[in-house]
Structure formats: C-alpha cells, structure tokens
Coordinates of C-alpha atoms and ligand atoms in Angstrom, one line a residue:
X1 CA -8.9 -25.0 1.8
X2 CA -10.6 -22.1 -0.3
X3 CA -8.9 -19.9 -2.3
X4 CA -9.5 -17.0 -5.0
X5 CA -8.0 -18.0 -8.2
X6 CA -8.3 -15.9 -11.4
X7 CA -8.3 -18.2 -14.7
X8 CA -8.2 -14.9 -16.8
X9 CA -7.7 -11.0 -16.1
X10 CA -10.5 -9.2 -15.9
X11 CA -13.4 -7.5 -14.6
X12 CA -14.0 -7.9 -10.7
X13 CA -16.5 -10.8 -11.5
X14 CA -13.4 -12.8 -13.3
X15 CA -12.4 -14.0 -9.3
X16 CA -13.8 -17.2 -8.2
X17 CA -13.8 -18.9 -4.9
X18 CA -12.6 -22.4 -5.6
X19 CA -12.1 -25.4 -3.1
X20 CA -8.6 -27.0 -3.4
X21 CA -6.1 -29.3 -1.7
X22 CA -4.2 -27.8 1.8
X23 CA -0.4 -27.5 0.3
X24 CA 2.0 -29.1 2.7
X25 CA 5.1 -27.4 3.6
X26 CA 8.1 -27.7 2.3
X27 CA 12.0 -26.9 3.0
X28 CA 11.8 -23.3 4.5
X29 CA 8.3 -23.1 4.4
X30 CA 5.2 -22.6 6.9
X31 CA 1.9 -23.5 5.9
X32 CA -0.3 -20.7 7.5
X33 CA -3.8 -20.5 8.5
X34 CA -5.0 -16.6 7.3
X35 CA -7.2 -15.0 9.9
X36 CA -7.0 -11.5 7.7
X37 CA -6.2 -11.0 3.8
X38 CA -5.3 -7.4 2.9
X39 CA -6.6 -6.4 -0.2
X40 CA -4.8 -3.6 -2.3
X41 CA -4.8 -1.5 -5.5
X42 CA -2.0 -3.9 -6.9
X43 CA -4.4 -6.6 -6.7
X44 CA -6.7 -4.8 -9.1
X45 CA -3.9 -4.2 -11.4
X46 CA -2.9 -8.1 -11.2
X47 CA -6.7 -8.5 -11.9
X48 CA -7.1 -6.6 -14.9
X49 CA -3.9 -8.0 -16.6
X50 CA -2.0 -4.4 -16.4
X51 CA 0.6 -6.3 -14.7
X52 CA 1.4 -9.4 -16.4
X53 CA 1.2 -12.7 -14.6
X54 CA 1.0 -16.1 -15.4
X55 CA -2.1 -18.0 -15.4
X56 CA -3.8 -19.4 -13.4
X57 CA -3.4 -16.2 -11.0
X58 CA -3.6 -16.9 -7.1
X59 CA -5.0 -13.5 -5.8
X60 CA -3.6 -11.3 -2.8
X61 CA -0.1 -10.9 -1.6
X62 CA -0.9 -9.7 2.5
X63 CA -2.5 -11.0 5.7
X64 CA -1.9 -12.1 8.8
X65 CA -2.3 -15.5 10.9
X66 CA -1.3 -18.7 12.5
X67 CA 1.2 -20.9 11.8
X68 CA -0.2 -24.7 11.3
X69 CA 2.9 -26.4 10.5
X70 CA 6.6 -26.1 9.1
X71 CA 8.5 -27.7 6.4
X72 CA 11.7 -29.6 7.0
X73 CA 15.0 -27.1 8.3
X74 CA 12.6 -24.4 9.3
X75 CA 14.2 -21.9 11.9
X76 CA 12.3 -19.0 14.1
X77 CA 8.7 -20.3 13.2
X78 CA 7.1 -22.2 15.5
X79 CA 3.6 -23.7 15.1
X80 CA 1.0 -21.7 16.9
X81 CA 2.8 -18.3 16.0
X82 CA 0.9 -15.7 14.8
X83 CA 2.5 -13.9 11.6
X84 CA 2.0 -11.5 8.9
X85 CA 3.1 -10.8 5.5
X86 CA 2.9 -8.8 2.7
X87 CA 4.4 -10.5 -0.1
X88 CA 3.3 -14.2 -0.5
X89 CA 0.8 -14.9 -3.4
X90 CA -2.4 -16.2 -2.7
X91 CA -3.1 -14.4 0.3
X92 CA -6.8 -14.2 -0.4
X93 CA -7.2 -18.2 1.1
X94 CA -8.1 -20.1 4.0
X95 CA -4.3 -21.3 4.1
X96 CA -1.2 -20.3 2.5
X97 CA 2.5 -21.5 1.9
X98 CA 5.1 -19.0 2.7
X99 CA 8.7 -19.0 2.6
X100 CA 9.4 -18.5 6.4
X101 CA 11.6 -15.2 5.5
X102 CA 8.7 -13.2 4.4
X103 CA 7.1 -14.0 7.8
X104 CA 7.2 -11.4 10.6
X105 CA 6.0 -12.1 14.0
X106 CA 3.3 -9.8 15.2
X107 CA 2.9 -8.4 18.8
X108 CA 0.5 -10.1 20.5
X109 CA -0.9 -6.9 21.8
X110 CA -1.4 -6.7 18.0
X111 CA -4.9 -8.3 16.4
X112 CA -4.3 -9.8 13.2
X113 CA -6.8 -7.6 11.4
X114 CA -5.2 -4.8 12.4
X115 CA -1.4 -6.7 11.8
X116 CA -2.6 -7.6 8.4
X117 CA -3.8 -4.0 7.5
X118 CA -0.3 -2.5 8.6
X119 CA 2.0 -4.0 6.2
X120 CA 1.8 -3.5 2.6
X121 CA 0.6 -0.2 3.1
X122 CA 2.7 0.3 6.2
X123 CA 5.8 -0.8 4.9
X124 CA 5.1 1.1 1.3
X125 CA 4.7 4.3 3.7
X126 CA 7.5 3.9 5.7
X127 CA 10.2 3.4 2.9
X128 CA 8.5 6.4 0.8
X129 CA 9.2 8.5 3.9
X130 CA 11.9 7.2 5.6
X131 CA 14.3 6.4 2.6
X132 CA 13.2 7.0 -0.8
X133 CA 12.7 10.8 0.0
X134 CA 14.1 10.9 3.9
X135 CA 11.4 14.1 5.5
X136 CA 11.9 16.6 7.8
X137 CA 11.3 19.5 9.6
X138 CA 11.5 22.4 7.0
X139 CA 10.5 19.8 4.3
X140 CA 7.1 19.6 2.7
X141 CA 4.8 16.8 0.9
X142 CA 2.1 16.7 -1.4
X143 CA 0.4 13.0 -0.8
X144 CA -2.4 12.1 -3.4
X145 CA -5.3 10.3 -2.3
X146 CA -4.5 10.6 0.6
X147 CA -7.3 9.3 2.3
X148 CA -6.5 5.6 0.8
X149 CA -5.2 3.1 2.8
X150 CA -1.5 3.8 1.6
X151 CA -2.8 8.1 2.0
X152 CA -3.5 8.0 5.2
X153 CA -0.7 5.8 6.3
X154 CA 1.8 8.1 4.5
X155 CA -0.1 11.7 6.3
X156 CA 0.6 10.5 9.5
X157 CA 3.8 9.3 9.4
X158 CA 4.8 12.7 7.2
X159 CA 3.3 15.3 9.9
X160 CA 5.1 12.9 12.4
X161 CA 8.4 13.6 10.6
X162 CA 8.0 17.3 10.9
X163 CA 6.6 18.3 7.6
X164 CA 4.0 20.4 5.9
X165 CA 1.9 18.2 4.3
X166 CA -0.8 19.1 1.3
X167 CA -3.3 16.3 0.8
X168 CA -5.5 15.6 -2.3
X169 CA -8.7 13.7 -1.8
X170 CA -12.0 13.6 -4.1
X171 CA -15.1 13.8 -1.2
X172 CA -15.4 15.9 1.6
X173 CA -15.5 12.9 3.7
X174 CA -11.9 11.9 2.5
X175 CA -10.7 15.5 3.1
X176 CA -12.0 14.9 7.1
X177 CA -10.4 11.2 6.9
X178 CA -7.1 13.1 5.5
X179 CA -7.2 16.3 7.9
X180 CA -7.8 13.5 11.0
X181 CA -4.5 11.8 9.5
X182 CA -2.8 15.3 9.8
X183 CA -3.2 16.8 6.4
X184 CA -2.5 20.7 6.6
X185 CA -3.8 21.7 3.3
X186 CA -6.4 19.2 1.7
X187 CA -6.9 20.0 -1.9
X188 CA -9.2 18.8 -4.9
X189 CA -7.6 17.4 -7.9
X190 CA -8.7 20.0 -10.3
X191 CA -6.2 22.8 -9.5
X192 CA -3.9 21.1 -7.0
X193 CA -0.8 22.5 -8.8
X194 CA -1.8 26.2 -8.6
X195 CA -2.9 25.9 -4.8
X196 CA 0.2 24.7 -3.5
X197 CA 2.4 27.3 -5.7
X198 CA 0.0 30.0 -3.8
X199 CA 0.1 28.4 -0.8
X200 CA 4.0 28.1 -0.3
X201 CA 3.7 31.8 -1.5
X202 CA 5.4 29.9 -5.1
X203 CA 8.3 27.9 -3.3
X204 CA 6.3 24.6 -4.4
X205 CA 6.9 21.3 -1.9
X206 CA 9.7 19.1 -1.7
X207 CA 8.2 15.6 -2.7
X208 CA 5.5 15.0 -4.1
X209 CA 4.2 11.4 -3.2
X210 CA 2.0 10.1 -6.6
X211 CA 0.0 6.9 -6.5
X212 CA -2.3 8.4 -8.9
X213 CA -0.9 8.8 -12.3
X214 CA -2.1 9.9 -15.2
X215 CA -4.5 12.3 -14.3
X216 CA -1.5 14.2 -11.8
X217 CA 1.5 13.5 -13.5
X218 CA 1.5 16.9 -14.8
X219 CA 0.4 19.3 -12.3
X220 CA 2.9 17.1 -9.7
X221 CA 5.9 18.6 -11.6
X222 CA 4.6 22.0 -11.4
X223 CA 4.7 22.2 -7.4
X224 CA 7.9 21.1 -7.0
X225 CA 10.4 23.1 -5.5
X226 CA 13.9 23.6 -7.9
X227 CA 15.8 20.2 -7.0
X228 CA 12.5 18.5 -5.7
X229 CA 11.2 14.7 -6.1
X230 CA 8.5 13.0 -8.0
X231 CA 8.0 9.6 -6.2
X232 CA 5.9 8.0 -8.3
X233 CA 4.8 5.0 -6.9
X234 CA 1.2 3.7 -8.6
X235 CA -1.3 4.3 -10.7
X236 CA -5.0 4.0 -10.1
X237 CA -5.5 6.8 -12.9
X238 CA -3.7 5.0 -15.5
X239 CA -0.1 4.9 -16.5
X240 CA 1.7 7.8 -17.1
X241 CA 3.4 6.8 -20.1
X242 CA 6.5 8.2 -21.5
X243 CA 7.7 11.6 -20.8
X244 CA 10.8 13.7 -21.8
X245 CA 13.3 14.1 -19.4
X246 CA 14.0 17.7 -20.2
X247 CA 10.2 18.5 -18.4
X248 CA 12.5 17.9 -15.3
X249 CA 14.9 20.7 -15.9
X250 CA 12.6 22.9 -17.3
X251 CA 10.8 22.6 -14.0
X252 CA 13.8 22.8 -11.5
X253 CA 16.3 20.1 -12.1
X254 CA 13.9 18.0 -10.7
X255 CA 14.4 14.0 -9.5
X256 CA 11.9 11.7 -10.7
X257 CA 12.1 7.7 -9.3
X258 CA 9.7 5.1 -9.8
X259 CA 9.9 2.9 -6.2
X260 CA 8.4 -0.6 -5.1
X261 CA 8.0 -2.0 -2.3
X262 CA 10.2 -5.4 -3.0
X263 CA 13.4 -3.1 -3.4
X264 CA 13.2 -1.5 -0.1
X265 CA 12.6 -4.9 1.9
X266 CA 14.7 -6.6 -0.3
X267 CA 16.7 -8.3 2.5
X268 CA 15.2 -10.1 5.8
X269 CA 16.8 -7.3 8.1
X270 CA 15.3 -4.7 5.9
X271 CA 11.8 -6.1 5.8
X272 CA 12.2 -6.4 9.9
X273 CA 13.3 -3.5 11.0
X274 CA 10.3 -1.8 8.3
X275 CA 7.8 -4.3 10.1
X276 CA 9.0 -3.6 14.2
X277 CA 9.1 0.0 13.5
X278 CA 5.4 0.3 12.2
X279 CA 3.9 -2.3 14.6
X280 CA 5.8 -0.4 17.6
X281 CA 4.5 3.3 16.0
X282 CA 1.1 1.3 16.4
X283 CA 1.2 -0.1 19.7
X284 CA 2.7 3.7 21.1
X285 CA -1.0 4.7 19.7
X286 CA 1.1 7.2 16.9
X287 CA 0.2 5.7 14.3
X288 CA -3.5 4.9 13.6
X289 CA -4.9 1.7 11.2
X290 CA -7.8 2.6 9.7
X291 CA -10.1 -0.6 8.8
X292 CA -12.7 0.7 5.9
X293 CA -14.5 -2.7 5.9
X294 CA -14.0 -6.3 6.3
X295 CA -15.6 -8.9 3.4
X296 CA -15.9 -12.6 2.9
X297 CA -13.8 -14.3 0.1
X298 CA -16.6 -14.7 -1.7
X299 CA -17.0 -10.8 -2.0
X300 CA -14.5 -10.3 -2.8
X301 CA -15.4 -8.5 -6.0
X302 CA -17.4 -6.6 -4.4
X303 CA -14.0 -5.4 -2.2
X304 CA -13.1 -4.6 -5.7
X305 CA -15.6 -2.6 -6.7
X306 CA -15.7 -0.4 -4.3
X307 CA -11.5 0.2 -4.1
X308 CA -11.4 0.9 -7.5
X309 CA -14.8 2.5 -7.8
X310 CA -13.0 5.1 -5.0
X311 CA -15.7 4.0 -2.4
X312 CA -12.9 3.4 0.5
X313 CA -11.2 5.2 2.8
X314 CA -8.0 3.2 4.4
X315 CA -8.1 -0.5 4.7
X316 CA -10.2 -2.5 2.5
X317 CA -9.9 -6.4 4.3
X318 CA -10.9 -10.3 3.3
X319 CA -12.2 -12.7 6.5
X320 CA -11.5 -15.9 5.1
X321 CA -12.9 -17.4 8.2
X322 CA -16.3 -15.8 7.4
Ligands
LIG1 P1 -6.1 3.4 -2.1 O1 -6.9 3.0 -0.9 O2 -5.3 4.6 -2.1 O3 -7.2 3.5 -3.3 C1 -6.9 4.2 -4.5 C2 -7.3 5.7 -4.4 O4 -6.8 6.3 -5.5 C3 -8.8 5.9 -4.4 O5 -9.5 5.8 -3.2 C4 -8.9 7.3 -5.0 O6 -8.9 8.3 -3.9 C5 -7.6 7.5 -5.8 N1 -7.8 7.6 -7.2 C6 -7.5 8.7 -7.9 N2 -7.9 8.5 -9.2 C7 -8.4 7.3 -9.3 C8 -9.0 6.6 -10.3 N3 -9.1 7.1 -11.6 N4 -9.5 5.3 -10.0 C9 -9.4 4.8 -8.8 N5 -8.9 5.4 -7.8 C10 -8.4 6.7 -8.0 O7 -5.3 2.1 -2.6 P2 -3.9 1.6 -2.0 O8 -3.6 2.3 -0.7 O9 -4.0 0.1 -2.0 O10 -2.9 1.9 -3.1 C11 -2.6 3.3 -3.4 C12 -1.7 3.4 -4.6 O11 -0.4 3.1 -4.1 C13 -2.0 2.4 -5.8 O12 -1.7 3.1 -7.0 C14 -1.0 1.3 -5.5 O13 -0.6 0.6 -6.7 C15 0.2 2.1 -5.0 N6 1.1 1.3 -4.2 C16 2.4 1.2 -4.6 C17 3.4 0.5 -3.9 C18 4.8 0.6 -4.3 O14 5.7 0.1 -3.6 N7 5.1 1.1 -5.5 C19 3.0 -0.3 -2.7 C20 1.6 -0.1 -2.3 C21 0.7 0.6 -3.0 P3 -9.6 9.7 -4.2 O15 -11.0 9.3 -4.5 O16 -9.4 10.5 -3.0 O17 -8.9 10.3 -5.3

C-alpha cells in the first residue's frame, strides 16, 4: 500500500508518499480500501507541529471506501461495505486499519467522494449547530470563513435552522460561494464587528461561530448580543492566546467554549445519529457538498498549499486511486 507519512513537522514539502506493508486486521478491526481521503485544516496543523504528535506522523483522519477484510469478533461490517470515517489516522493511503466503531455505512445513493467530504466537516457543522449553540428562528450567527469547507457546511445548515446568518469571506468569489450557501450579510474581515452592530441596528448576534482566531478574536466579542456565545472552534489565523475573562462581562456576560469534534461524537450512537442525519439532509438535496478539487497523494502538498494559502472554497479531496 501507499501512504503519506511525515518524519518531521513542517512545511507542505515535509509529506512523502512512501510504499509500505498492507496492515492486517485485527480484533474489532476492518482493513479498508480508501476510494476518497478528506483533507482538512487540522491536517495542516498536525503538519506544522502546532499540534503535538508523535513521530512518525500518519497523515489524514477522513475518507470513505470499501471494506477488504475484518479482524477476528468483528460485528456490522461486512467485506464489500462501503464506509466512511472521520477519525482514523492515516486516512491519506491506499488502505487503512479502523476500529470498526468509527465506521459508518454510507447510502449507496451516496458516492464516496461526496461521503468522504460530508463528515468531518459535516459532523463539525452539525454539533456546532445542533448542540454546542442549539439555533433558531429569532437567533442569529456570524460564521467566519465561511466559504471553507466547514463555512459553507455550517451557512446552510444555520439558514435551514431559521437564522440570520452574517458570513465573513476574503474574495468576492467566496462572498458568491457564501451567499449560494445562504449567507444574508457577507462581510470582509476588516470591519466585521462594526457592520453587524449596524446591521442588527446594535443588538449584535447570538453566536458567533470562529475557526479563525487570532486575527477575529476580538472584534467576535464585540458583536455579541448581552448573554451571547463565542464558539471558538479553530484557528487558521493563529492561536488566540490567553485572554482575561472579565473581556466577557464587560461585553455582556458573554459564554465563551472551545469545542471538538471528538467530544460531541464521543459515543457510537452519537457519531450515528450525527452521520444519518447529514447523509439523509444530503440525499433530500438540502444540504449541498461542495468538492473544490480532487488531488493525487502525491500532491498532496500542493492540497496544502492551496488550503492554507486560502486558495479553496469547500472540499479540498486526495484520490488515492489516482
Ligand atoms: P477551510 O476550508 O475553512 O479553510 C480555512 C479558511 O480559513 C480559509 O479558506 C480562509 O477563508 C480562512 N482563513 C482566515 N484567515 C486565514 C489565515 N490566516 N490562513 C489561512 N486561512 C485563513 O478549512 P476547514 O473547513 O478544514 O476548517 C476550518 C476551521 O475549522 C479550521 O480552523 C479547523 O481547524 C476548524 N475545525 C475545527 C473542528 C473542531 O471540532 N474544533 C473540526 C473541523 C474543523 P477566507 O479566505 O475566506 O478567510
């Protein structure tokens, strides 16, 4: 099999494509063949070494695929399945090993492409809207690049749930991506704060959904409403780095979490019933996967590149079959 391995963080060019043995399965595992690897900003942090990991790093943590055999005591997964996943590492491969219960089952009206593009960035926008702030009607959202693959996720499925939803995006392409996605007010970074205080006639919104970081952190708190929520859930700026908690009384009382995506699919039923609901929003046609581009492994620093050089707009995928 071939799979990208990392010997050391670093720059895009630190991933290389290297031939090794096919794993064999074993108790509780399925050894999958990967038809689609998702590639996302988490990736490029494990890449750089902002989040810690041991060496030598296996690269990717989503895809989709077939299932070419099962370990010993395996239950629900068959050979032939088709699966996907967003939380076994080494995704970017011809083959990977996965503990059967971070496997779901994908529609088969459902391409794997497609299946692999809906779930880290589904399931990250379905928890951040569904649980960790709960919209609706009469709420409203301010979602950050929002014309990224989690952005544009995260619009639709925030206009679905009734709300107003501000959008910030850097290109006027990205503003059309984010408006298509159901944006209602698309704004530019540079004054986002002051916009949405006019524009909610100084109300301010009641989340504020922040991948970004850094370079938002503090004009985020300024348009919440008294008793609103910082979700701050990346950072593709930079960290944020410490802050006093008194900022969020001074500016309303205000809740500020840090979610991940492991907590709110932290048990099989949770991950499931995440997974059915965004592949069934999918196959109703109400909620739309946007594929930015498809690479080989062997590009995949140039995949990099252009995610982190801000070059994408929604999916950013790895054929390893190329
Ligand atoms: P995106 O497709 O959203 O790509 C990142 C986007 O961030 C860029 O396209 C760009 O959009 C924007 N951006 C703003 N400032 C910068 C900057 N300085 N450098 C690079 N990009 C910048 O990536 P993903 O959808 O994969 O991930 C989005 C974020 O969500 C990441 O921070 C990721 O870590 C986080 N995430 C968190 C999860 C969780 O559970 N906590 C799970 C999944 C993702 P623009 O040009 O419009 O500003």
């Amino acid at each position: 099999m071939k799979a990208i391995q990392l010997p050391t963080p670093g720059g895009p060019d630190a991933m290389v494509l290297v031939e090794t043995p096919t794993p064999t399965p074993v108790r509780g595992q399925a050894l999958v063949r990967v038809e689609a690897a998702g590639v996302n900003f988490i990736d490029v942090y494990q890449r750089t070494g902002f989040y810690k990991m041991e060496p030598p790093v296996r690269l990717g943590l989503e895809g989709a695929g077939v299932v070419e055999a099962v370990g010993p005591e395996v239950d629900g997964v068959r050979v032939g399945d088709r699966v996907a996943w967003c939380s076994v590492a080494g995704s970017y491969a011809t083959h990977v090993v996965a503990p059967v219960e971070k496997l779901v089952s994908v529609p088969g009206a459902l391409d794997s492409r497609r299946a692999a593009a809906a779930m880290l960035q589904g399931l990250t926008a379905h928890y951040l809207v569904k649980s960790t702030f709960p919209l609706g009607a009469g709420d409203s959202c301010l979602v950050h690049a929002a014309a990224g693959g989690v952005g544009l996720l995260l619009c639709q499925l925030a206009k679905r749930a009734g709300a107003r939803v501000f959008a910030t995006v850097s290109t006027e392409e990205k503003a059309a991506r984010a408006r298509e996605a159901g944006a209602d007010d698309v704004l530019s970074y540079d004054d986002f704060a002051a916009e949405v205080a006019r524009r909610t006639k100084g109300r301010g919104v009641s989340v504020v959904y922040d991948s970004v970081g850094r370079s938002t952190f503090d004009q985020s708190l300024a348009c919440l409403r008294p008793r609103g929520m910082l979700v701050s859930f990346g950072q593709s700026s930079g960290a944020i780095g410490a802050f006093d908690p008194l900022v969020l009384s001074a500016g309303g009382s205000l809740f500020f979490t840090r979610p991940t995506l492991g907590h709110y699919t932290s048990t099989r039923m949770e991950l499931l019933a995440r997974a059915h609901e965004i592949f069934e929003l999918i196959a109703q046609g109400a909620l739309r996967i946007s594929i930015h581009a498809t690479f080989p492994l062997g590009a995949s620093a140039e995949a990099h590149r252009q995610l982190e050089g801000r070059k994408t707009t929604g999916k950013v995928l790895l054929d390893p079959t190329a």
